Coordinates of N, CA and C in Angstrom, one line a residue:
X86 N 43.3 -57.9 58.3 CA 44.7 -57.6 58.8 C 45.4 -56.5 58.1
X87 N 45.1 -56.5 56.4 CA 45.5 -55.5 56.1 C 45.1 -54.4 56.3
X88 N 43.7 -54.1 56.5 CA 43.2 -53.0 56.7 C 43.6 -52.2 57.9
X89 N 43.4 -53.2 58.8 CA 44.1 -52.9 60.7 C 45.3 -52.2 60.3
X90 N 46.5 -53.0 59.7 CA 47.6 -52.3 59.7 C 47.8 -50.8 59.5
X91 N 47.1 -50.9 57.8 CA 46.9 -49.1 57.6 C 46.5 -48.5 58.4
X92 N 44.7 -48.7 59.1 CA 44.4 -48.3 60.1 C 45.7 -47.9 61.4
X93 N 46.4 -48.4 61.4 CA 46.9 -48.6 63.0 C 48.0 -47.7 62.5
X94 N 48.6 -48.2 61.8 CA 50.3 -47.0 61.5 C 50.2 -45.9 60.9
X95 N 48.5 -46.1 60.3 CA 48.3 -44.1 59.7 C 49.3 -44.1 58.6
X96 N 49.5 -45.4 57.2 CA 50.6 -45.4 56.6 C 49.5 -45.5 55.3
X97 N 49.4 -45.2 54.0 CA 49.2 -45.8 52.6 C 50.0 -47.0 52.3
X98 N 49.1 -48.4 52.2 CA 50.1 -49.3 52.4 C 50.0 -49.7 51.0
X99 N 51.7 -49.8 50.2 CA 51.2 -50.0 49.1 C 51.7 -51.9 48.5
X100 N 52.6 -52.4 49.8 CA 52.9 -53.7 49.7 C 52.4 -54.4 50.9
X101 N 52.2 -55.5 51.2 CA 51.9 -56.2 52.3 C 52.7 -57.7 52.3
X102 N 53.0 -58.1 53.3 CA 53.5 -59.8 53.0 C 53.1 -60.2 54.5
X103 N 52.7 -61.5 54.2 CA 52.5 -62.3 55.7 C 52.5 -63.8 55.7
X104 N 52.3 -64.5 56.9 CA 52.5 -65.9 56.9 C 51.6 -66.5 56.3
X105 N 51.4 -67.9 56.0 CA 50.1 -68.7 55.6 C 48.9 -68.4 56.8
X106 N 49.2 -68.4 58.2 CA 48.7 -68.7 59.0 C 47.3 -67.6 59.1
X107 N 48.1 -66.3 58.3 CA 47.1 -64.6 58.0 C 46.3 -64.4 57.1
X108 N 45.9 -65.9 56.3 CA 45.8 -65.7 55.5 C 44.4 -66.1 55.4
X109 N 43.8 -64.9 54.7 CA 42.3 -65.0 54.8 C 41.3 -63.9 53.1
X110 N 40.6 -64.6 53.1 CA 39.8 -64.0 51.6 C 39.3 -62.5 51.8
X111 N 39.3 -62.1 52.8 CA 39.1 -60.8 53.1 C 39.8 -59.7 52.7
X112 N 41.0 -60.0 53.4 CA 42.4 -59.6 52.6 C 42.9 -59.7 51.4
X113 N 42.8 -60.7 51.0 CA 43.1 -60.7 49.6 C 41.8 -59.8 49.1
X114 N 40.5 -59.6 48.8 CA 39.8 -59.0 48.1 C 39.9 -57.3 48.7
X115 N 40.4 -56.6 50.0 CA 40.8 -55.4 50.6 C 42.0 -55.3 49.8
X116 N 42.8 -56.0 49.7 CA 44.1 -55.9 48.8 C 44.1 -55.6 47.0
X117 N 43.1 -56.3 47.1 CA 42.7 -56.0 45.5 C 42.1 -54.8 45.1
X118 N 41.6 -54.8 45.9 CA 40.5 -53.4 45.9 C 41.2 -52.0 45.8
X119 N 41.9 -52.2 46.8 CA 42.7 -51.1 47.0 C 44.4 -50.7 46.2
X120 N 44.7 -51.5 46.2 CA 45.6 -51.9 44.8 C 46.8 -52.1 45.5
X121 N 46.9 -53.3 46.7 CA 47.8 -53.5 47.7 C 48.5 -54.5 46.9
X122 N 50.0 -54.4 46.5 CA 50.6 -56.0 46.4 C 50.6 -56.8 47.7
X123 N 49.9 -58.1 47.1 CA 49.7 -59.1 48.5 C 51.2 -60.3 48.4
X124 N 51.6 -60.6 49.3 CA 52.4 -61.7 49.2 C 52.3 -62.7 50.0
X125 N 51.6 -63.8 50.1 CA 50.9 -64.3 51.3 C 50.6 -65.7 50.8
X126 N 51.2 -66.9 51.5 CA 51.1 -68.1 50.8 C 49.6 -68.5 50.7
X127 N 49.4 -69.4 50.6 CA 47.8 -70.2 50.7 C 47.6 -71.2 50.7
X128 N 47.9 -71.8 52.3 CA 47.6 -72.9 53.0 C 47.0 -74.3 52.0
X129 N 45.9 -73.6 51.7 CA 44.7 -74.5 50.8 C 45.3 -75.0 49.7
X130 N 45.8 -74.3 48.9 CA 46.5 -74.5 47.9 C 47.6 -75.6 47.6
X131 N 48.7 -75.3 48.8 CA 49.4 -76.5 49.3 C 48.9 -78.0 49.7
X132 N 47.6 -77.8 49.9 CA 47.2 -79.3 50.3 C 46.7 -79.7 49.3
X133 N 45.7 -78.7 48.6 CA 45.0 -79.3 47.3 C 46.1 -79.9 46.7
X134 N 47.4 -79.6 46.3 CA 48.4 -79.7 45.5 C 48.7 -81.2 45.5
X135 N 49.2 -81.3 47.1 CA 49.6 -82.7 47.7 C 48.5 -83.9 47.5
X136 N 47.4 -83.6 47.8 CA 45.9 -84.6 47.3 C 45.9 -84.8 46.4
X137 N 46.2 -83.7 45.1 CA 46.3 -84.2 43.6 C 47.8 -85.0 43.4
X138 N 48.5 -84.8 44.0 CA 49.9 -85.5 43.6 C 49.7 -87.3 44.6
X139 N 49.0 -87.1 45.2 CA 49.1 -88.5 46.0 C 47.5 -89.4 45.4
X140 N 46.6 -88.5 44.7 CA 45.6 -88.5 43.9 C 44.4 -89.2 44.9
X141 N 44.3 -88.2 45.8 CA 43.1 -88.4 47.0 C 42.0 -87.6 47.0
X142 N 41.6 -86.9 45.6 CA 40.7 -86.4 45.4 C 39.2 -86.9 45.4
X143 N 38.2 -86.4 46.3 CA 37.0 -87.4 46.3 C 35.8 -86.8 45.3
X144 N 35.0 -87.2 45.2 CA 34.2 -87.0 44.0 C 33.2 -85.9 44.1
X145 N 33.1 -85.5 45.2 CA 32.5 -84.2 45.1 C 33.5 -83.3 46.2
X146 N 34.4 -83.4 45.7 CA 35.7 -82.1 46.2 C 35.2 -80.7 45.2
X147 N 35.4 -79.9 45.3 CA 35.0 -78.5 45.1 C 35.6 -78.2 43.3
X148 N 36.8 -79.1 43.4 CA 37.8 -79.0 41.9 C 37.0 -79.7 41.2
X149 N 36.3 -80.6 41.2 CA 35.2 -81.7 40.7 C 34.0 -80.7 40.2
X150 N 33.4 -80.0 40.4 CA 32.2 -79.1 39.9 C 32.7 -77.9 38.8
X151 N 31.6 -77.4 38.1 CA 32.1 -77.0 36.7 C 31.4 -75.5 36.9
X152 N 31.9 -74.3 36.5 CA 31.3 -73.0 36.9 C 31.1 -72.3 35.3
X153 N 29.4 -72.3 35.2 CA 29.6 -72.2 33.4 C 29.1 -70.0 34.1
X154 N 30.3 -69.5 33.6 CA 29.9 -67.8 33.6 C 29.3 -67.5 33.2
X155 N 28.9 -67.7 32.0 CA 27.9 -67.0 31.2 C 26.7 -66.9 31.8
X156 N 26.2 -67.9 32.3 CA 25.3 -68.0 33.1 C 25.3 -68.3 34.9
X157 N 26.0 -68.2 35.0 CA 26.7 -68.2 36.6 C 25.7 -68.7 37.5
X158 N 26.3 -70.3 36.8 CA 25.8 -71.6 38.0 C 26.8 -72.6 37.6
X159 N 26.6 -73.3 38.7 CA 27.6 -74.4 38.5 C 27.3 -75.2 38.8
X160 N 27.9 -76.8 38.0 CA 27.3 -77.6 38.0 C 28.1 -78.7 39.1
X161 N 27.3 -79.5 39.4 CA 28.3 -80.4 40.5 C 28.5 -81.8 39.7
X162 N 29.1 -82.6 40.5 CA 29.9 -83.8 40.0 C 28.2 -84.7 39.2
X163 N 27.3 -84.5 39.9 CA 25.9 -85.8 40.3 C 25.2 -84.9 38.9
X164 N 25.6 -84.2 38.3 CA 24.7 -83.2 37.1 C 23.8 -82.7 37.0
X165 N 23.6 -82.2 38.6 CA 22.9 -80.6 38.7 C 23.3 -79.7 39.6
X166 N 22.0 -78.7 39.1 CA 22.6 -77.3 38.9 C 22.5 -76.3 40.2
X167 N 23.2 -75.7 40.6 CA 23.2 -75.2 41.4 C 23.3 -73.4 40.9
X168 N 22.4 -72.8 41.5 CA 22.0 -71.6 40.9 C 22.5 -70.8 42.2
X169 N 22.8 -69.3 41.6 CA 23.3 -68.1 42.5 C 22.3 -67.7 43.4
X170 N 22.6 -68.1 44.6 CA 21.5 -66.9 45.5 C 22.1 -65.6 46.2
X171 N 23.5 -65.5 46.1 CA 23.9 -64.4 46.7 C 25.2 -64.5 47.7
X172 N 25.5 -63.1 48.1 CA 27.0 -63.0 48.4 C 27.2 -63.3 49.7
X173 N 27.9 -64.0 50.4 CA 28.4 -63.7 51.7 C 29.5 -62.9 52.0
X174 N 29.6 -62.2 53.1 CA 30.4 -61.5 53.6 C 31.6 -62.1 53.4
X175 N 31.9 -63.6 54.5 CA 33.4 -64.0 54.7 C 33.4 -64.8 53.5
X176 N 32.4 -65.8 53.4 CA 32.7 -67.1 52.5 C 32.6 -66.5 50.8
X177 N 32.0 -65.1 50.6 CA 31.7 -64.9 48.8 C 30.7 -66.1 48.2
X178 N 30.3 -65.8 46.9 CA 28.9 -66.1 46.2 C 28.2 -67.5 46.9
X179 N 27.4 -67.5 46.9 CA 26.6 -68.7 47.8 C 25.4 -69.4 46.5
X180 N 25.9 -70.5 46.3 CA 25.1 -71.4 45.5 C 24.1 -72.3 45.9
X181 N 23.1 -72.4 45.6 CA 21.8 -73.4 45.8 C 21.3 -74.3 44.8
X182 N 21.0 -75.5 45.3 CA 20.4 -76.6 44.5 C 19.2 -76.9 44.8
X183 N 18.2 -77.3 44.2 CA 16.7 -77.9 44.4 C 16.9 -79.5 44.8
X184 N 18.1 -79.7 44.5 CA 18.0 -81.3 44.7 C 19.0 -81.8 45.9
X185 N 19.8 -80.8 46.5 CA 20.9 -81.2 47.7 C 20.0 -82.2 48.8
X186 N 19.0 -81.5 49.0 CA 18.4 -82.4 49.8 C 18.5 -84.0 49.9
X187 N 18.6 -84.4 48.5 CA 18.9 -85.7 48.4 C 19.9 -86.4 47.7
X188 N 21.3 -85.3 47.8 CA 22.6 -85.1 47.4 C 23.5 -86.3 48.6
X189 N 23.8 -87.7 47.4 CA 24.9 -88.3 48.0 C 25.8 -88.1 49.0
X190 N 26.2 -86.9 48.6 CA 27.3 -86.7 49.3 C 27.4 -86.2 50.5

């Protein structure tokens, strides 16, 4: 969306603001890149917020798994390891386990 805009009005855009509803990881990482201020709520965020305050978090929710850098894998709730296999376009870094197959959850 941000990119279209510039695209479209032929402007250097150096601020952007928009609804929750525009709100997408693409943008935010186009915005970063480019050195756009973004202003743009995040849907996600607001609900994670409300789950943790009403404390509806389930045991393999995404906040539940541990991302050790140094070595860049992360570990899940059940205590294994999930290793990097690579980037996706929309979704970003894509993790794999040897053992999901027979993952609880």
């Amino acid at each position: 969306m941000v990119a279209k805009t510039g695209e479209m009005t032929k402007t250097k855009i150096e601020k952007a603001k928009a609804d929750s509803g525009y709100f997408s990881k693409e943008d935010f990482r186009y915005s970063k890149e480019k050195g756009i201020d973004l202003y743009m709520p995040d849907q996600m965020k607001s609900k994670e917020e409300q789950e943790e305050r009403e404390n509806k978090i389930g045991k393999h929710d995404r906040r539940n798994f541990t991302y050790d850098e140094q070595d860049n894998k992360i570990i899940c709730p059940e205590n294994k390891i999930l290793f990097f296999k690579g980037i996706d376009k929309t979704r970003g870094p894509k993790y794999i386990c040897k053992d999901c197959e027979r993952c609880p959850a």
